[in-house]
Amino acid sequence: MTIEPIQKFPDNAIEFKDGVPVSLLFDDVYFSKQGGWEESQFVFLEGNEIQRKWEENENSPFRIGELGFGSGLNAFVTLDTWKLSANPTSVEFVSLEGYPLAINILQSLNESYPNKNLWFEKLTLSYESAIQSWKKNPTDNLWTYQWDHPNNQNPFTLHVFFGDIKNCLPNFPEIHAWYLDGFSPGKNPDMWSFESLTLMREKSVPKTSFATFSSAGFVRRNLTELGFVVEKKKGFGRKREMISGFLK
Ligand SMILES: C[S@@+](CC[C@H](N)C(=O)[O-])C[C@H]1O[C@@H](n2cnc3c(N)ncnc32)[C@H](O)[C@@H]1O
């Protein structure tokens, strides 16, 4: 099922609940109101053992693939961890987004995390200009931004493909760790369908890991059928379960 946003919510309408953006189109939150930053660290970074893999220099560049860029929170949490590394590896964070958020919504993230330099002006303008180019010319659908580290020459590069998951994933490079972060599977079935996860599998190599906040039965079954080892774990905070795993 493809949800068509155009008629119903022309501007990817968002409302705020307790300071967290909520999509009216998908009727779901972009991140948890109980410690979004910590949840991202717990589910995606720890779920994929990102720091250990960076320290052991498993792959360089180390490529993280994300399904759903949203507010950019997961990318910022990953970037922050990289910035704090003494001898960072080169990282490519590759994400996709079909319904980019407006600037004022993105910048509200700065108010949630005032001590972090998240959507600074140059970054926001660069993202906004890429969205405008994509709207004029749908084939011009890749935004890239790079951070350098003071300790070495290895950069952190963020890439976001704009468009539907089915059109974006075929453009991804080979990925070493996945952050599966669509809205909840019941509300956003396109992001978790067998077809989407098959495209994700095609960009994975043996030992490529994944992690997600969801432990929905059909997601576990799809991943297992595609050759991933799927493990259930205790979820973040009050959440009972999450899953992570790797490709055999
Ligand atoms: C839970 S939010 C992602 C949160 C994000 N990772 C963050 O750190 O803020 C899910 C995202 O997936 C996007 N999305 C949902 N369905 C999509 C589709 N079919 N194709 C592309 N993007 C989609 C939504 O627009 C939304 O930004």
PDB file of C-alpha atoms and ligand atoms in Angstrom:
ATOM      1  CA  MET A   1       0.000   0.000   0.000  1.00  0.00           C
ATOM      2  CA  THR A   2       1.371   3.449  -0.904  1.00  0.00           C
ATOM      3  CA  ILE A   3       0.123   6.374   1.118  1.00  0.00           C
ATOM      4  CA  GLU A   4      -0.406   9.480  -0.997  1.00  0.00           C
ATOM      5  CA  PRO A   5       0.246  12.567   1.105  1.00  0.00           C
ATOM      6  CA  ILE A   6      -0.592  15.191  -1.505  1.00  0.00           C
ATOM      7  CA  GLN A   7      -4.343  15.547  -1.110  1.00  0.00           C
ATOM      8  CA  LYS A   8      -4.706  15.012   2.590  1.00  0.00           C
ATOM      9  CA  PHE A   9      -1.697  16.702   4.189  1.00  0.00           C
ATOM     10  CA  PRO A  10      -0.097  18.934   1.565  1.00  0.00           C
ATOM     11  CA  ASP A  11       2.787  20.126   3.753  1.00  0.00           C
ATOM     12  CA  ASN A  12       3.641  16.902   5.545  1.00  0.00           C
ATOM     13  CA  ALA A  13       1.682  18.428   8.420  1.00  0.00           C
ATOM     14  CA  ILE A  14       3.258  18.120  11.832  1.00  0.00           C
ATOM     15  CA  GLU A  15       1.985  18.878  15.283  1.00  0.00           C
ATOM     16  CA  PHE A  16       3.999  18.895  18.491  1.00  0.00           C
ATOM     17  CA  LYS A  17       3.198  16.777  21.523  1.00  0.00           C
ATOM     18  CA  ASP A  18       5.405  17.376  24.586  1.00  0.00           C
ATOM     19  CA  GLY A  19       8.037  18.975  22.344  1.00  0.00           C
ATOM     20  CA  VAL A  20       8.233  15.985  19.975  1.00  0.00           C
ATOM     21  CA  PRO A  21       7.104  16.281  16.324  1.00  0.00           C
ATOM     22  CA  VAL A  22       4.197  14.021  15.368  1.00  0.00           C
ATOM     23  CA  SER A  23       3.348  13.229  11.734  1.00  0.00           C
ATOM     24  CA  LEU A  24      -0.367  13.704  11.010  1.00  0.00           C
ATOM     25  CA  LEU A  25       0.062  11.696   7.824  1.00  0.00           C
ATOM     26  CA  PHE A  26       1.377   8.621   9.653  1.00  0.00           C
ATOM     27  CA  ASP A  27      -0.143   9.410  13.064  1.00  0.00           C
ATOM     28  CA  ASP A  28       3.144   8.666  14.805  1.00  0.00           C
ATOM     29  CA  VAL A  29       6.075  10.367  16.568  1.00  0.00           C
ATOM     30  CA  TYR A  30       9.487  10.969  14.987  1.00  0.00           C
ATOM     31  CA  PHE A  31      11.259   9.885  18.164  1.00  0.00           C
ATOM     32  CA  SER A  32      10.420   8.952  21.701  1.00  0.00           C
ATOM     33  CA  LYS A  33       9.407  11.706  24.075  1.00  0.00           C
ATOM     34  CA  GLN A  34      11.152   9.781  26.837  1.00  0.00           C
ATOM     35  CA  GLY A  35      14.790  10.415  26.035  1.00  0.00           C
ATOM     36  CA  GLY A  36      14.905  10.404  22.225  1.00  0.00           C
ATOM     37  CA  TRP A  37      18.702  10.860  22.253  1.00  0.00           C
ATOM     38  CA  GLU A  38      19.272   8.005  24.718  1.00  0.00           C
ATOM     39  CA  GLU A  39      16.809   5.773  22.885  1.00  0.00           C
ATOM     40  CA  SER A  40      18.649   6.323  19.625  1.00  0.00           C
ATOM     41  CA  GLN A  41      21.941   5.408  21.348  1.00  0.00           C
ATOM     42  CA  PHE A  42      20.416   2.331  22.943  1.00  0.00           C
ATOM     43  CA  VAL A  43      18.470   0.955  19.988  1.00  0.00           C
ATOM     44  CA  PHE A  44      20.596   1.846  16.989  1.00  0.00           C
ATOM     45  CA  LEU A  45      24.197   2.386  18.130  1.00  0.00           C
ATOM     46  CA  GLU A  46      24.313  -0.252  20.859  1.00  0.00           C
ATOM     47  CA  GLY A  47      21.978  -2.555  18.881  1.00  0.00           C
ATOM     48  CA  ASN A  48      24.533  -2.531  16.051  1.00  0.00           C
ATOM     49  CA  GLU A  49      27.612  -2.403  18.349  1.00  0.00           C
ATOM     50  CA  ILE A  50      28.759   0.619  16.391  1.00  0.00           C
ATOM     51  CA  GLN A  51      31.489   1.777  18.768  1.00  0.00           C
ATOM     52  CA  ARG A  52      33.091  -1.661  19.025  1.00  0.00           C
ATOM     53  CA  LYS A  53      33.093  -2.000  15.240  1.00  0.00           C
ATOM     54  CA  TRP A  54      34.645   1.438  14.824  1.00  0.00           C
ATOM     55  CA  GLU A  55      37.321   0.697  17.422  1.00  0.00           C
ATOM     56  CA  GLU A  56      38.138  -2.605  15.719  1.00  0.00           C
ATOM     57  CA  ASN A  57      38.178  -0.801  12.373  1.00  0.00           C
ATOM     58  CA  GLU A  58      35.958  -3.500  10.864  1.00  0.00           C
ATOM     59  CA  ASN A  59      35.280  -1.619   7.648  1.00  0.00           C
ATOM     60  CA  SER A  60      36.634   1.668   6.433  1.00  0.00           C
ATOM     61  CA  PRO A  61      34.694   3.585   5.365  1.00  0.00           C
ATOM     62  CA  PHE A  62      32.112   2.159   7.730  1.00  0.00           C
ATOM     63  CA  ARG A  63      28.690   2.558   6.080  1.00  0.00           C
ATOM     64  CA  ILE A  64      25.511   2.948   8.103  1.00  0.00           C
ATOM     65  CA  GLY A  65      22.203   2.755   6.218  1.00  0.00           C
ATOM     66  CA  GLU A  66      19.103   4.321   7.704  1.00  0.00           C
ATOM     67  CA  LEU A  67      15.498   3.861   6.630  1.00  0.00           C
ATOM     68  CA  GLY A  68      13.863   7.202   7.472  1.00  0.00           C
ATOM     69  CA  PHE A  69      15.948  10.366   8.027  1.00  0.00           C
ATOM     70  CA  GLY A  70      13.112  12.360   9.648  1.00  0.00           C
ATOM     71  CA  SER A  71      14.503  14.993  12.009  1.00  0.00           C
ATOM     72  CA  GLY A  72      18.072  13.717  11.611  1.00  0.00           C
ATOM     73  CA  LEU A  73      18.264  12.746  15.291  1.00  0.00           C
ATOM     74  CA  ASN A  74      19.862   9.313  14.681  1.00  0.00           C
ATOM     75  CA  ALA A  75      22.413  10.875  12.349  1.00  0.00           C
ATOM     76  CA  PHE A  76      23.297  13.512  14.989  1.00  0.00           C
ATOM     77  CA  VAL A  77      23.622  10.928  17.768  1.00  0.00           C
ATOM     78  CA  THR A  78      25.941   8.868  15.539  1.00  0.00           C
ATOM     79  CA  LEU A  79      27.919  11.963  14.539  1.00  0.00           C
ATOM     80  CA  ASP A  80      28.282  12.958  18.205  1.00  0.00           C
ATOM     81  CA  THR A  81      29.694   9.525  19.069  1.00  0.00           C
ATOM     82  CA  TRP A  82      32.111   9.793  16.145  1.00  0.00           C
ATOM     83  CA  LYS A  83      33.198  13.309  17.217  1.00  0.00           C
ATOM     84  CA  LEU A  84      34.023  11.944  20.677  1.00  0.00           C
ATOM     85  CA  SER A  85      36.215   9.142  19.242  1.00  0.00           C
ATOM     86  CA  ALA A  86      39.923   9.658  19.842  1.00  0.00           C
ATOM     87  CA  ASN A  87      40.926   8.150  16.501  1.00  0.00           C
ATOM     88  CA  PRO A  88      37.763   8.023  14.404  1.00  0.00           C
ATOM     89  CA  THR A  89      37.234   5.807  11.416  1.00  0.00           C
ATOM     90  CA  SER A  90      35.801   7.155   8.192  1.00  0.00           C
ATOM     91  CA  VAL A  91      31.983   6.937   8.292  1.00  0.00           C
ATOM     92  CA  GLU A  92      29.341   7.224   5.592  1.00  0.00           C
ATOM     93  CA  PHE A  93      25.841   7.626   6.984  1.00  0.00           C
ATOM     94  CA  VAL A  94      23.399   6.954   4.136  1.00  0.00           C
ATOM     95  CA  SER A  95      19.716   7.678   4.729  1.00  0.00           C
ATOM     96  CA  LEU A  96      16.523   8.217   2.735  1.00  0.00           C
ATOM     97  CA  GLU A  97      13.478  10.409   3.150  1.00  0.00           C
ATOM     98  CA  GLY A  98      10.225  10.621   1.203  1.00  0.00           C
ATOM     99  CA  TYR A  99       8.584  13.438   3.182  1.00  0.00           C
ATOM    100  CA  PRO A 100      11.319  15.909   4.239  1.00  0.00           C
ATOM    101  CA  LEU A 101      10.515  18.082   7.238  1.00  0.00           C
ATOM    102  CA  ALA A 102      10.289  21.865   6.963  1.00  0.00           C
ATOM    103  CA  ILE A 103      13.155  23.979   8.349  1.00  0.00           C
ATOM    104  CA  ASN A 104      11.232  25.250  11.378  1.00  0.00           C
ATOM    105  CA  ILE A 105      10.416  21.684  12.424  1.00  0.00           C
ATOM    106  CA  LEU A 106      14.022  20.547  11.960  1.00  0.00           C
ATOM    107  CA  GLN A 107      15.291  23.485  13.973  1.00  0.00           C
ATOM    108  CA  SER A 108      12.940  22.661  16.831  1.00  0.00           C
ATOM    109  CA  LEU A 109      15.371  19.795  17.497  1.00  0.00           C
ATOM    110  CA  ASN A 110      17.906  22.456  18.536  1.00  0.00           C
ATOM    111  CA  GLU A 111      15.569  23.486  21.363  1.00  0.00           C
ATOM    112  CA  SER A 112      15.284  19.894  22.560  1.00  0.00           C
ATOM    113  CA  TYR A 113      19.102  19.569  22.697  1.00  0.00           C
ATOM    114  CA  PRO A 114      20.444  23.091  23.322  1.00  0.00           C
ATOM    115  CA  ASN A 115      23.965  21.894  24.213  1.00  0.00           C
ATOM    116  CA  LYS A 116      24.509  20.182  20.866  1.00  0.00           C
ATOM    117  CA  ASN A 117      25.146  22.019  17.621  1.00  0.00           C
ATOM    118  CA  LEU A 118      22.550  20.112  15.566  1.00  0.00           C
ATOM    119  CA  TRP A 119      20.747  21.998  12.773  1.00  0.00           C
ATOM    120  CA  PHE A 120      23.201  24.916  12.522  1.00  0.00           C
ATOM    121  CA  GLU A 121      22.413  27.480   9.865  1.00  0.00           C
ATOM    122  CA  LYS A 122      24.804  26.356   7.130  1.00  0.00           C
ATOM    123  CA  LEU A 123      23.635  22.732   7.440  1.00  0.00           C
ATOM    124  CA  THR A 124      19.954  23.687   7.404  1.00  0.00           C
ATOM    125  CA  LEU A 125      20.345  25.925   4.347  1.00  0.00           C
ATOM    126  CA  SER A 126      22.253  23.217   2.516  1.00  0.00           C
ATOM    127  CA  TYR A 127      19.507  20.640   3.278  1.00  0.00           C
ATOM    128  CA  GLU A 128      16.732  23.040   2.301  1.00  0.00           C
ATOM    129  CA  SER A 129      18.421  23.915  -0.973  1.00  0.00           C
ATOM    130  CA  ALA A 130      18.792  20.184  -1.823  1.00  0.00           C
ATOM    131  CA  ILE A 131      15.064  19.667  -1.167  1.00  0.00           C
ATOM    132  CA  GLN A 132      14.164  22.578  -3.443  1.00  0.00           C
ATOM    133  CA  SER A 133      16.387  21.158  -6.227  1.00  0.00           C
ATOM    134  CA  TRP A 134      14.749  17.729  -5.820  1.00  0.00           C
ATOM    135  CA  LYS A 135      11.270  19.259  -6.008  1.00  0.00           C
ATOM    136  CA  LYS A 136      12.204  20.965  -9.282  1.00  0.00           C
ATOM    137  CA  ASN A 137      14.007  17.938 -10.668  1.00  0.00           C
ATOM    138  CA  PRO A 138      13.136  14.582  -9.049  1.00  0.00           C
ATOM    139  CA  THR A 139      16.256  12.886 -10.427  1.00  0.00           C
ATOM    140  CA  ASP A 140      18.417  15.361  -8.459  1.00  0.00           C
ATOM    141  CA  ASN A 141      17.682  13.506  -5.243  1.00  0.00           C
ATOM    142  CA  LEU A 142      20.915  13.214  -3.251  1.00  0.00           C
ATOM    143  CA  TRP A 143      22.077  15.588  -0.490  1.00  0.00           C
ATOM    144  CA  THR A 144      25.576  15.231   0.939  1.00  0.00           C
ATOM    145  CA  TYR A 145      27.283  17.035   3.828  1.00  0.00           C
ATOM    146  CA  GLN A 146      30.689  16.322   5.368  1.00  0.00           C
ATOM    147  CA  TRP A 147      32.264  16.834   8.813  1.00  0.00           C
ATOM    148  CA  ASP A 148      36.013  16.679   9.447  1.00  0.00           C
ATOM    149  CA  HIS A 149      37.584  15.535  12.695  1.00  0.00           C
ATOM    150  CA  PRO A 150      40.463  17.442  14.299  1.00  0.00           C
ATOM    151  CA  ASN A 151      42.380  14.222  15.081  1.00  0.00           C
ATOM    152  CA  ASN A 152      42.746  12.682  11.633  1.00  0.00           C
ATOM    153  CA  GLN A 153      41.780  12.842   7.975  1.00  0.00           C
ATOM    154  CA  ASN A 154      38.813  10.471   8.214  1.00  0.00           C
ATOM    155  CA  PRO A 155      35.553  12.329   7.527  1.00  0.00           C
ATOM    156  CA  PHE A 156      31.957  11.678   8.569  1.00  0.00           C
ATOM    157  CA  THR A 157      29.799  12.026   5.474  1.00  0.00           C
ATOM    158  CA  LEU A 158      26.023  12.225   5.546  1.00  0.00           C
ATOM    159  CA  HIS A 159      24.055  11.309   2.413  1.00  0.00           C
ATOM    160  CA  VAL A 160      20.266  11.558   2.180  1.00  0.00           C
ATOM    161  CA  PHE A 161      18.358  10.271  -0.860  1.00  0.00           C
ATOM    162  CA  PHE A 162      14.952  11.931  -1.335  1.00  0.00           C
ATOM    163  CA  GLY A 163      12.006   9.897  -2.580  1.00  0.00           C
ATOM    164  CA  ASP A 164      10.122   6.725  -1.841  1.00  0.00           C
ATOM    165  CA  ILE A 165      12.046   3.885  -0.232  1.00  0.00           C
ATOM    166  CA  LYS A 166      11.606   1.721  -3.347  1.00  0.00           C
ATOM    167  CA  ASN A 167      13.317   4.311  -5.528  1.00  0.00           C
ATOM    168  CA  CYS A 168      16.014   5.285  -3.026  1.00  0.00           C
ATOM    169  CA  LEU A 169      17.331   1.944  -1.762  1.00  0.00           C
ATOM    170  CA  PRO A 170      18.620   0.725  -5.154  1.00  0.00           C
ATOM    171  CA  ASN A 171      21.013   3.727  -5.104  1.00  0.00           C
ATOM    172  CA  PHE A 172      22.540   2.816  -1.729  1.00  0.00           C
ATOM    173  CA  PRO A 173      26.121   1.516  -1.569  1.00  0.00           C
ATOM    174  CA  GLU A 174      27.023  -1.654   0.356  1.00  0.00           C
ATOM    175  CA  ILE A 175      25.973  -1.158   3.995  1.00  0.00           C
ATOM    176  CA  HIS A 176      27.604  -2.540   7.184  1.00  0.00           C
ATOM    177  CA  ALA A 177      24.915  -1.624   9.754  1.00  0.00           C
ATOM    178  CA  TRP A 178      21.253  -0.725   9.336  1.00  0.00           C
ATOM    179  CA  TYR A 179      19.057   1.540  11.440  1.00  0.00           C
ATOM    180  CA  LEU A 180      15.500   0.427  10.603  1.00  0.00           C
ATOM    181  CA  ASP A 181      13.554   3.479  11.731  1.00  0.00           C
ATOM    182  CA  GLY A 182      10.313   3.817   9.799  1.00  0.00           C
ATOM    183  CA  PHE A 183       7.221   4.795  11.736  1.00  0.00           C
ATOM    184  CA  SER A 184       5.678   1.882  13.597  1.00  0.00           C
ATOM    185  CA  PRO A 185       5.090  -1.024  11.172  1.00  0.00           C
ATOM    186  CA  GLY A 186       1.284  -0.975  11.535  1.00  0.00           C
ATOM    187  CA  LYS A 187       1.206   2.690  10.466  1.00  0.00           C
ATOM    188  CA  ASN A 188       3.971   2.662   7.844  1.00  0.00           C
ATOM    189  CA  PRO A 189       3.810  -0.762   6.136  1.00  0.00           C
ATOM    190  CA  ASP A 190       5.810   0.371   3.052  1.00  0.00           C
ATOM    191  CA  MET A 191       8.945   0.797   5.160  1.00  0.00           C
ATOM    192  CA  TRP A 192       8.783  -2.761   6.493  1.00  0.00           C
ATOM    193  CA  SER A 193       7.365  -4.728   3.565  1.00  0.00           C
ATOM    194  CA  PHE A 194       9.072  -7.836   2.212  1.00  0.00           C
ATOM    195  CA  GLU A 195       9.807  -5.840  -0.956  1.00  0.00           C
ATOM    196  CA  SER A 196      11.577  -3.024   0.962  1.00  0.00           C
ATOM    197  CA  LEU A 197      13.512  -5.423   3.174  1.00  0.00           C
ATOM    198  CA  THR A 198      14.548  -7.396   0.070  1.00  0.00           C
ATOM    199  CA  LEU A 199      16.115  -4.208  -1.327  1.00  0.00           C
ATOM    200  CA  MET A 200      17.809  -3.661   2.039  1.00  0.00           C
ATOM    201  CA  ARG A 201      19.111  -7.255   1.956  1.00  0.00           C
ATOM    202  CA  GLU A 202      20.557  -6.646  -1.527  1.00  0.00           C
ATOM    203  CA  LYS A 203      22.743  -3.869  -0.091  1.00  0.00           C
ATOM    204  CA  SER A 204      23.965  -6.044   2.803  1.00  0.00           C
ATOM    205  CA  VAL A 205      26.975  -8.367   3.016  1.00  0.00           C
ATOM    206  CA  PRO A 206      27.631 -11.288   5.384  1.00  0.00           C
ATOM    207  CA  LYS A 207      27.841  -9.889   8.964  1.00  0.00           C
ATOM    208  CA  THR A 208      25.957  -6.697   8.069  1.00  0.00           C
ATOM    209  CA  SER A 209      23.947  -5.931  11.194  1.00  0.00           C
ATOM    210  CA  PHE A 210      20.593  -4.259  11.795  1.00  0.00           C
ATOM    211  CA  ALA A 211      18.686  -2.924  14.779  1.00  0.00           C
ATOM    212  CA  THR A 212      15.187  -1.590  15.267  1.00  0.00           C
ATOM    213  CA  PHE A 213      12.834  -0.503  18.050  1.00  0.00           C
ATOM    214  CA  SER A 214      10.098  -2.754  16.617  1.00  0.00           C
ATOM    215  CA  SER A 215       9.665  -6.436  17.311  1.00  0.00           C
ATOM    216  CA  ALA A 216       6.542  -6.872  15.150  1.00  0.00           C
ATOM    217  CA  GLY A 217       6.063 -10.509  14.106  1.00  0.00           C
ATOM    218  CA  PHE A 218       5.928  -9.839  10.350  1.00  0.00           C
ATOM    219  CA  VAL A 219       9.148  -7.791  10.483  1.00  0.00           C
ATOM    220  CA  ARG A 220      10.948 -10.620  12.320  1.00  0.00           C
ATOM    221  CA  ARG A 221       9.605 -13.174   9.832  1.00  0.00           C
ATOM    222  CA  ASN A 222      10.570 -11.087   6.782  1.00  0.00           C
ATOM    223  CA  LEU A 223      14.117 -10.551   8.074  1.00  0.00           C
ATOM    224  CA  THR A 224      14.517 -14.224   8.979  1.00  0.00           C
ATOM    225  CA  GLU A 225      13.270 -15.318   5.558  1.00  0.00           C
ATOM    226  CA  LEU A 226      15.814 -12.993   3.949  1.00  0.00           C
ATOM    227  CA  GLY A 227      18.689 -14.705   5.776  1.00  0.00           C
ATOM    228  CA  PHE A 228      19.149 -12.480   8.834  1.00  0.00           C
ATOM    229  CA  VAL A 229      19.703 -13.927  12.308  1.00  0.00           C
ATOM    230  CA  VAL A 230      17.117 -12.099  14.444  1.00  0.00           C
ATOM    231  CA  GLU A 231      17.480 -11.682  18.207  1.00  0.00           C
ATOM    232  CA  LYS A 232      14.883 -10.255  20.580  1.00  0.00           C
ATOM    233  CA  LYS A 233      16.203  -7.964  23.335  1.00  0.00           C
ATOM    234  CA  LYS A 234      14.795  -5.828  26.096  1.00  0.00           C
ATOM    235  CA  GLY A 235      13.624  -2.532  24.567  1.00  0.00           C
ATOM    236  CA  PHE A 236      14.481   1.001  25.697  1.00  0.00           C
ATOM    237  CA  GLY A 237      12.939   2.296  28.915  1.00  0.00           C
ATOM    238  CA  ARG A 238       9.489   0.897  29.394  1.00  0.00           C
ATOM    239  CA  LYS A 239       9.436  -0.862  26.016  1.00  0.00           C
ATOM    240  CA  ARG A 240       9.325  -4.599  26.409  1.00  0.00           C
ATOM    241  CA  GLU A 241      11.222  -5.689  23.291  1.00  0.00           C
ATOM    242  CA  MET A 242      13.353  -4.611  20.355  1.00  0.00           C
ATOM    243  CA  ILE A 243      15.256  -6.683  17.805  1.00  0.00           C
ATOM    244  CA  SER A 244      18.724  -6.693  16.300  1.00  0.00           C
ATOM    245  CA  GLY A 245      20.767  -9.183  14.329  1.00  0.00           C
ATOM    246  CA  PHE A 246      23.022  -9.771  11.361  1.00  0.00           C
ATOM    247  CA  LEU A 247      23.105 -11.362   7.911  1.00  0.00           C
ATOM    248  CA  LYS A 248      24.454 -14.914   7.967  1.00  0.00           C
TER     249      LYS A 248
HETATM  250  C1  LIG B   1      10.199   7.489  12.639  1.00  0.00           C
HETATM  251  S1  LIG B   1      10.583   8.594  11.363  1.00  0.00           S
HETATM  252  C2  LIG B   1      12.339   8.586  11.306  1.00  0.00           C
HETATM  253  C3  LIG B   1      12.980   9.265  12.468  1.00  0.00           C
HETATM  254  C4  LIG B   1      14.406   9.626  12.179  1.00  0.00           C
HETATM  255  N1  LIG B   1      15.275   8.490  12.019  1.00  0.00           N
HETATM  256  C5  LIG B   1      14.955  10.617  13.167  1.00  0.00           C
HETATM  257  O1  LIG B   1      16.085  10.382  13.669  1.00  0.00           O
HETATM  258  O2  LIG B   1      14.292  11.623  13.383  1.00  0.00           O
HETATM  259  C6  LIG B   1      10.250   7.685   9.860  1.00  0.00           C
HETATM  260  C7  LIG B   1      10.614   8.445   8.602  1.00  0.00           C
HETATM  261  O3  LIG B   1      10.373   7.616   7.475  1.00  0.00           O
HETATM  262  C8  LIG B   1       9.853   8.413   6.409  1.00  0.00           C
HETATM  263  N2  LIG B   1       9.082   7.560   5.493  1.00  0.00           N
HETATM  264  C9  LIG B   1       7.947   6.876   5.767  1.00  0.00           C
HETATM  265  N3  LIG B   1       7.536   6.145   4.708  1.00  0.00           N
HETATM  266  C10 LIG B   1       8.445   6.346   3.732  1.00  0.00           C
HETATM  267  C11 LIG B   1       8.584   5.840   2.393  1.00  0.00           C
HETATM  268  N4  LIG B   1       7.690   4.998   1.869  1.00  0.00           N
HETATM  269  N5  LIG B   1       9.649   6.257   1.678  1.00  0.00           N
HETATM  270  C12 LIG B   1      10.561   7.130   2.205  1.00  0.00           C
HETATM  271  N6  LIG B   1      10.486   7.634   3.476  1.00  0.00           N
HETATM  272  C13 LIG B   1       9.447   7.249   4.224  1.00  0.00           C
HETATM  273  C14 LIG B   1       8.978   9.420   7.133  1.00  0.00           C
HETATM  274  O4  LIG B   1       8.742  10.569   6.378  1.00  0.00           O
HETATM  275  C15 LIG B   1       9.788   9.698   8.399  1.00  0.00           C
HETATM  276  O5  LIG B   1      10.640  10.795   8.241  1.00  0.00           O
END
